[in-house]
Amino acid sequence: MNFNAFVNDIRENQWNVFGVEVYESGRLTHEYGNTRGSRFPIYSATKAILSIAVGIAQDQGKFDIEKSILAYLPTEATKQMPGKQIAAFQDITIKRLLTMSVDGFPFRPEGESYLTYSLSCPIKDSSSRIFNYSNIPAYLVGVALTHAVSEDLFAYLNRHLFVPLHIIDPVYQRCPDGYFYGASGMELSVHDLSQVGLLLYHGGVYEGNRIVSEDYVKKATSIQQMNREGGYGYFIWKYRDGFSINGKWKQKCYILPEKQLIVTYLSHIEDDSHDLLDSMEKHILGL
């Protein structure tokens, strides 16, 4: 590993990287930039946090990802759905939403009610298991989870995840309906996101305490739905021989258990280039 060469690439190329952390065998060994002092938008990395909440609720017997999404949605919302929509959504399980394997959702919910918008999206074939990345599946899972645990989802996350991980009062977003918007909208520090990575790296254990079951973590971080990027778990991406938490503009936490490595960086780079990743893989992973 040549961490200094990676940092030099960031500086010389003036990549807008806020901070980097590297963990070896679960210990922080290298850091650069603003890793703890500020929080930055993590965009879709929020989905991985929602996935962990799903696992915690399932472990508690409050949530079943094999059930239809309709089993957990409020009746005041579902009773407004036409019969065709009810039939389509009845076949959509929580697991299908976790794996982005429902074809037909646009990229994000809109309007004065995200829930009404999401439930009115035309689903051509609810049995078709095609990878279709969208914020709507995560949003619907968050709404369903709120009703399953009978508690505001942020309060639930705070008690069962953020406080145990020493993540204090993270920034988050709500939808117009008032629900925790689990698809995006959170802000964390680099160090905060690394703690989420450490939890997954250790199979659901953090500082010796079991937070989410090892069984759920294994399933969430393994390939459940194939896509052109190599595979997708439960709101978590497959990456080489490990997995990754990904945000929109290169917010990343790469977890590689076999190499005993975690690499986290937060940045804001609005392009499709792979230069930052290529440099990380060359200098940190030695590829």
One Martini backbone bead per residue (centre of mass of N, CA, C, O) as a GRO file, in nm:
protein
  287
    1MET     BB    1   0.096   0.037   0.022
    2ASN     BB    2   0.036   0.390  -0.109
    3PHE     BB    3  -0.102   0.650   0.034
    4ASN     BB    4   0.062   0.898  -0.064
    5ALA     BB    5   0.002   0.856  -0.366
    6PHE     BB    6  -0.299   0.904  -0.344
    7VAL     BB    7  -0.284   1.190  -0.228
    8ASN     BB    8  -0.120   1.309  -0.462
    9ASP     BB    9  -0.339   1.266  -0.675
   10ILE     BB   10  -0.550   1.446  -0.546
   11ARG     BB   11  -0.381   1.707  -0.554
   12GLU     BB   12  -0.278   1.719  -0.854
   13ASN     BB   13  -0.591   1.685  -0.966
   14GLN     BB   14  -0.802   1.833  -0.788
   15TRP     BB   15  -0.976   1.660  -0.624
   16ASN     BB   16  -1.296   1.662  -0.453
   17VAL     BB   17  -1.169   1.565  -0.160
   18PHE     BB   18  -1.230   1.559   0.182
   19GLY     BB   19  -1.178   1.242   0.269
   20VAL     BB   20  -0.972   0.971   0.424
   21GLU     BB   21  -0.997   0.614   0.502
   22VAL     BB   22  -0.799   0.343   0.652
   23TYR     BB   23  -0.850  -0.007   0.714
   24GLU     BB   24  -0.674  -0.259   0.912
   25SER     BB   25  -0.809  -0.503   1.075
   26GLY     BB   26  -1.011  -0.267   1.202
   27ARG     BB   27  -0.788  -0.035   1.173
   28LEU     BB   28  -0.673   0.277   1.182
   29THR     BB   29  -0.397   0.386   0.949
   30HIS     BB   30  -0.533   0.607   0.748
   31GLU     BB   31  -0.540   0.970   0.682
   32TYR     BB   32  -0.731   1.239   0.507
   33GLY     BB   33  -0.835   1.528   0.591
   34ASN     BB   34  -1.184   1.564   0.650
   35THR     BB   35  -1.306   1.314   0.876
   36ARG     BB   36  -1.465   1.477   1.144
   37GLY     BB   37  -1.545   1.796   1.130
   38SER     BB   38  -1.740   1.713   0.885
   39ARG     BB   39  -2.031   1.709   0.687
   40PHE     BB   40  -2.158   1.515   0.407
   41PRO     BB   41  -2.299   1.419   0.141
   42ILE     BB   42  -2.420   1.067   0.057
   43TYR     BB   43  -2.676   1.000  -0.060
   44SER     BB   44  -2.712   0.661  -0.146
   45ALA     BB   45  -2.575   0.564   0.119
   46THR     BB   46  -2.839   0.569   0.282
   47LYS     BB   47  -2.945   0.286   0.197
   48ALA     BB   48  -2.757   0.116   0.380
   49ILE     BB   49  -2.883   0.214   0.643
   50LEU     BB   50  -3.163   0.108   0.584
   51SER     BB   51  -3.082  -0.188   0.561
   52ILE     BB   52  -2.999  -0.220   0.857
   53ALA     BB   53  -3.278  -0.158   0.971
   54VAL     BB   54  -3.412  -0.403   0.848
   55GLY     BB   55  -3.242  -0.613   0.999
   56ILE     BB   56  -3.320  -0.532   1.285
   57ALA     BB   57  -3.629  -0.571   1.254
   58GLN     BB   58  -3.612  -0.868   1.173
   59ASP     BB   59  -3.469  -0.969   1.428
   60GLN     BB   60  -3.729  -0.861   1.606
   61GLY     BB   61  -3.999  -0.949   1.431
   62LYS     BB   62  -4.117  -0.674   1.259
   63PHE     BB   63  -3.993  -0.792   0.981
   64ASP     BB   64  -4.066  -0.910   0.634
   65ILE     BB   65  -3.912  -0.945   0.320
   66GLU     BB   66  -4.135  -1.158   0.199
   67LYS     BB   67  -4.335  -0.946   0.202
   68SER     BB   68  -4.549  -0.732   0.112
   69ILE     BB   69  -4.566  -0.396   0.098
   70LEU     BB   70  -4.876  -0.382   0.178
   71ALA     BB   71  -4.844  -0.495   0.476
   72TYR     BB   72  -4.705  -0.189   0.573
   73LEU     BB   73  -4.901   0.005   0.470
   74PRO     BB   74  -5.114   0.246   0.485
   75THR     BB   75  -5.455   0.243   0.436
   76GLU     BB   76  -5.490   0.542   0.333
   77ALA     BB   77  -5.316   0.470   0.076
   78THR     BB   78  -5.426   0.193  -0.044
   79LYS     BB   79  -5.736   0.274  -0.081
   80GLN     BB   80  -5.656   0.465  -0.341
   81MET     BB   81  -5.599   0.223  -0.506
   82PRO     BB   82  -5.629   0.064  -0.773
   83GLY     BB   83  -5.665  -0.262  -0.858
   84LYS     BB   84  -5.415  -0.280  -1.044
   85GLN     BB   85  -5.213  -0.176  -0.832
   86ILE     BB   86  -5.262  -0.382  -0.613
   87ALA     BB   87  -5.181  -0.630  -0.778
   88ALA     BB   88  -4.891  -0.540  -0.836
   89PHE     BB   89  -4.797  -0.480  -0.532
   90GLN     BB   90  -4.857  -0.762  -0.409
   91ASP     BB   91  -4.591  -0.887  -0.568
   92ILE     BB   92  -4.417  -0.686  -0.392
   93THR     BB   93  -4.150  -0.719  -0.214
   94ILE     BB   94  -3.912  -0.614  -0.008
   95LYS     BB   95  -3.684  -0.763  -0.153
   96ARG     BB   96  -3.731  -0.637  -0.431
   97LEU     BB   97  -3.660  -0.351  -0.333
   98LEU     BB   98  -3.373  -0.408  -0.215
   99THR     BB   99  -3.283  -0.516  -0.528
  100MET     BB  100  -3.401  -0.355  -0.770
  101SER     BB  101  -3.643  -0.572  -0.912
  102VAL     BB  102  -3.832  -0.331  -1.036
  103ASP     BB  103  -4.014  -0.249  -1.308
  104GLY     BB  104  -4.102   0.122  -1.362
  105PHE     BB  105  -3.948   0.311  -1.196
  106PRO     BB  106  -3.857   0.599  -1.143
  107PHE     BB  107  -3.602   0.764  -0.993
  108ARG     BB  108  -3.814   0.965  -0.839
  109PRO     BB  109  -3.999   1.120  -0.628
  110GLU     BB  110  -4.291   1.339  -0.635
  111GLY     BB  111  -4.440   1.604  -0.499
  112GLU     BB  112  -4.659   1.630  -0.222
  113SER     BB  113  -4.665   1.298  -0.247
  114TYR     BB  114  -4.460   1.033  -0.248
  115LEU     BB  115  -4.655   0.801  -0.195
  116THR     BB  116  -4.863   0.849  -0.415
  117TYR     BB  117  -4.665   0.844  -0.647
  118SER     BB  118  -4.543   0.558  -0.604
  119LEU     BB  119  -4.834   0.404  -0.615
  120SER     BB  120  -4.883   0.520  -0.930
  121CYS     BB  121  -4.686   0.354  -1.067
  122PRO     BB  122  -4.637   0.183  -1.350
  123ILE     BB  123  -4.658  -0.175  -1.362
  124LYS     BB  124  -4.616  -0.396  -1.606
  125ASP     BB  125  -4.429  -0.636  -1.448
  126SER     BB  126  -4.401  -0.769  -1.132
  127SER     BB  127  -4.233  -1.043  -1.222
  128SER     BB  128  -4.004  -0.874  -1.330
  129ARG     BB  129  -3.643  -0.925  -1.286
  130ILE     BB  130  -3.520  -0.611  -1.309
  131PHE     BB  131  -3.277  -0.387  -1.302
  132ASN     BB  132  -3.392  -0.079  -1.121
  133TYR     BB  133  -3.275   0.217  -1.049
  134SER     BB  134  -3.414   0.370  -0.746
  135ASN     BB  135  -3.565   0.564  -0.489
  136ILE     BB  136  -3.843   0.428  -0.436
  137PRO     BB  137  -3.782   0.162  -0.292
  138ALA     BB  138  -3.653   0.295  -0.042
  139TYR     BB  139  -3.887   0.469   0.039
  140LEU     BB  140  -4.094   0.236   0.082
  141VAL     BB  141  -3.934   0.087   0.296
  142GLY     BB  142  -3.936   0.319   0.501
  143VAL     BB  143  -4.239   0.333   0.538
  144ALA     BB  144  -4.284   0.039   0.620
  145LEU     BB  145  -4.092   0.045   0.866
  146THR     BB  146  -4.235   0.256   1.032
  147HIS     BB  147  -4.496   0.073   1.071
  148ALA     BB  148  -4.358  -0.182   1.187
  149VAL     BB  149  -4.223  -0.018   1.448
  150SER     BB  150  -4.401   0.219   1.552
  151GLU     BB  151  -4.190   0.450   1.444
  152ASP     BB  152  -3.979   0.670   1.396
  153LEU     BB  153  -3.710   0.605   1.200
  154PHE     BB  154  -3.495   0.789   1.319
  155ALA     BB  155  -3.533   0.704   1.613
  156TYR     BB  156  -3.467   0.409   1.561
  157LEU     BB  157  -3.184   0.453   1.442
  158ASN     BB  158  -3.061   0.605   1.675
  159ARG     BB  159  -3.086   0.374   1.889
  160HIS     BB  160  -2.977   0.113   1.702
  161LEU     BB  161  -2.721   0.275   1.548
  162PHE     BB  162  -2.595   0.559   1.598
  163VAL     BB  163  -2.522   0.543   1.896
  164PRO     BB  164  -2.348   0.279   1.885
  165LEU     BB  165  -2.157   0.438   1.652
  166HIS     BB  166  -2.116   0.745   1.737
  167ILE     BB  167  -2.358   0.899   1.586
  168ILE     BB  168  -2.433   1.241   1.605
  169ASP     BB  169  -2.681   1.394   1.473
  170PRO     BB  170  -2.764   1.344   1.186
  171VAL     BB  171  -2.826   1.432   0.878
  172TYR     BB  172  -3.162   1.462   0.737
  173GLN     BB  173  -3.449   1.352   0.544
  174ARG     BB  174  -3.775   1.448   0.447
  175CYS     BB  175  -4.075   1.410   0.334
  176PRO     BB  176  -4.381   1.556   0.277
  177ASP     BB  177  -4.513   1.323   0.472
  178GLY     BB  178  -4.263   1.282   0.710
  179TYR     BB  179  -4.066   1.080   0.618
  180PHE     BB  180  -3.799   0.909   0.608
  181TYR     BB  181  -3.549   0.943   0.354
  182GLY     BB  182  -3.387   0.648   0.256
  183ALA     BB  183  -3.239   0.726  -0.030
  184SER     BB  184  -3.147   1.010   0.093
  185GLY     BB  185  -3.009   1.313   0.267
  186MET     BB  186  -2.749   1.253   0.406
  187GLU     BB  187  -2.500   1.344   0.664
  188LEU     BB  188  -2.150   1.266   0.686
  189SER     BB  189  -1.869   1.159   0.788
  190VAL     BB  190  -1.611   0.970   0.718
  191HIS     BB  191  -1.608   0.828   0.994
  192ASP     BB  192  -1.901   0.747   1.004
  193LEU     BB  193  -1.898   0.562   0.751
  194SER     BB  194  -1.682   0.370   0.861
  195GLN     BB  195  -1.863   0.249   1.087
  196VAL     BB  196  -2.052   0.110   0.897
  197GLY     BB  197  -1.832  -0.064   0.765
  198LEU     BB  198  -1.741  -0.209   1.026
  199LEU     BB  199  -2.003  -0.350   1.087
  200LEU     BB  200  -1.998  -0.521   0.825
  201TYR     BB  201  -1.716  -0.644   0.851
  202HIS     BB  202  -1.820  -0.776   1.145
  203GLY     BB  203  -2.116  -0.896   1.094
  204GLY     BB  204  -2.280  -0.681   1.307
  205VAL     BB  205  -2.036  -0.586   1.483
  206TYR     BB  206  -1.972  -0.344   1.760
  207GLU     BB  207  -1.767  -0.337   2.008
  208GLY     BB  208  -1.899  -0.637   2.080
  209ASN     BB  209  -2.182  -0.562   1.955
  210ARG     BB  210  -2.488  -0.666   1.856
  211ILE     BB  211  -2.691  -0.521   1.590
  212VAL     BB  212  -2.675  -0.734   1.353
  213SER     BB  213  -2.708  -1.001   1.179
  214GLU     BB  214  -2.509  -1.209   1.003
  215ASP     BB  215  -2.715  -1.311   0.801
  216TYR     BB  216  -2.801  -1.039   0.690
  217VAL     BB  217  -2.525  -0.935   0.601
  218LYS     BB  218  -2.464  -1.156   0.397
  219LYS     BB  219  -2.709  -1.094   0.213
  220ALA     BB  220  -2.671  -0.782   0.173
  221THR     BB  221  -2.352  -0.836   0.053
  222SER     BB  222  -2.471  -1.011  -0.165
  223ILE     BB  223  -2.584  -1.153  -0.445
  224GLN     BB  224  -2.933  -1.091  -0.559
  225GLN     BB  225  -2.869  -0.897  -0.817
  226MET     BB  226  -2.805  -0.854  -1.132
  227ASN     BB  227  -2.560  -0.646  -1.305
  228ARG     BB  228  -2.329  -0.451  -1.476
  229GLU     BB  229  -2.157  -0.407  -1.194
  230GLY     BB  230  -2.188  -0.729  -1.055
  231GLY     BB  231  -2.400  -0.652  -0.826
  232TYR     BB  232  -2.672  -0.690  -0.572
  233GLY     BB  233  -2.818  -0.642  -0.277
  234TYR     BB  234  -2.921  -0.455   0.006
  235PHE     BB  235  -2.829  -0.157  -0.095
  236ILE     BB  236  -2.565  -0.316  -0.195
  237TRP     BB  237  -2.255  -0.345  -0.349
  238LYS     BB  238  -2.060  -0.508  -0.554
  239TYR     BB  239  -1.691  -0.561  -0.487
  240ARG     BB  240  -1.530  -0.781  -0.595
  241ASP     BB  241  -1.456  -0.957  -0.290
  242GLY     BB  242  -1.679  -0.753  -0.198
  243PHE     BB  243  -1.808  -0.432  -0.098
  244SER     BB  244  -2.036  -0.136  -0.135
  245ILE     BB  245  -2.083   0.209  -0.063
  246ASN     BB  246  -2.293   0.438  -0.254
  247GLY     BB  247  -2.267   0.752  -0.408
  248LYS     BB  248  -2.321   0.981  -0.652
  249TRP     BB  249  -2.027   1.164  -0.601
  250LYS     BB  250  -1.812   0.977  -0.468
  251GLN     BB  251  -1.932   0.800  -0.227
  252LYS     BB  252  -1.726   0.580  -0.024
  253CYS     BB  253  -1.734   0.220   0.088
  254TYR     BB  254  -1.489  -0.021   0.107
  255ILE     BB  255  -1.534  -0.380   0.156
  256LEU     BB  256  -1.255  -0.623   0.232
  257PRO     BB  257  -1.229  -0.900   0.407
  258GLU     BB  258  -0.995  -1.064   0.269
  259LYS     BB  259  -0.799  -0.796   0.296
  260GLN     BB  260  -0.865  -0.627   0.553
  261LEU     BB  261  -1.042  -0.379   0.419
  262ILE     BB  262  -1.105  -0.018   0.445
  263VAL     BB  263  -1.246   0.235   0.220
  264THR     BB  264  -1.294   0.590   0.274
  265TYR     BB  265  -1.477   0.841   0.079
  266LEU     BB  266  -1.539   1.192   0.034
  267SER     BB  267  -1.705   1.358  -0.240
  268HIS     BB  268  -1.727   1.598  -0.537
  269ILE     BB  269  -1.784   1.434  -0.851
  270GLU     BB  270  -1.942   1.533  -1.163
  271ASP     BB  271  -1.871   1.234  -1.299
  272ASP     BB  272  -1.771   0.924  -1.490
  273SER     BB  273  -1.513   0.882  -1.375
  274HIS     BB  274  -1.220   0.654  -1.264
  275ASP     BB  275  -0.968   0.792  -1.136
  276LEU     BB  276  -1.000   0.759  -0.832
  277LEU     BB  277  -1.034   0.454  -0.832
  278ASP     BB  278  -0.773   0.382  -0.980
  279SER     BB  279  -0.588   0.499  -0.763
  280MET     BB  280  -0.683   0.329  -0.528
  281GLU     BB  281  -0.624   0.051  -0.653
  282LYS     BB  282  -0.323   0.098  -0.696
  283HIS     BB  283  -0.229   0.215  -0.397
  284ILE     BB  284  -0.412   0.035  -0.199
  285LEU     BB  285  -0.462  -0.254  -0.353
  286GLY     BB  286  -0.247  -0.326  -0.586
  287LEU     BB  287  -0.367  -0.334  -0.910
   0.00000   0.00000   0.00000
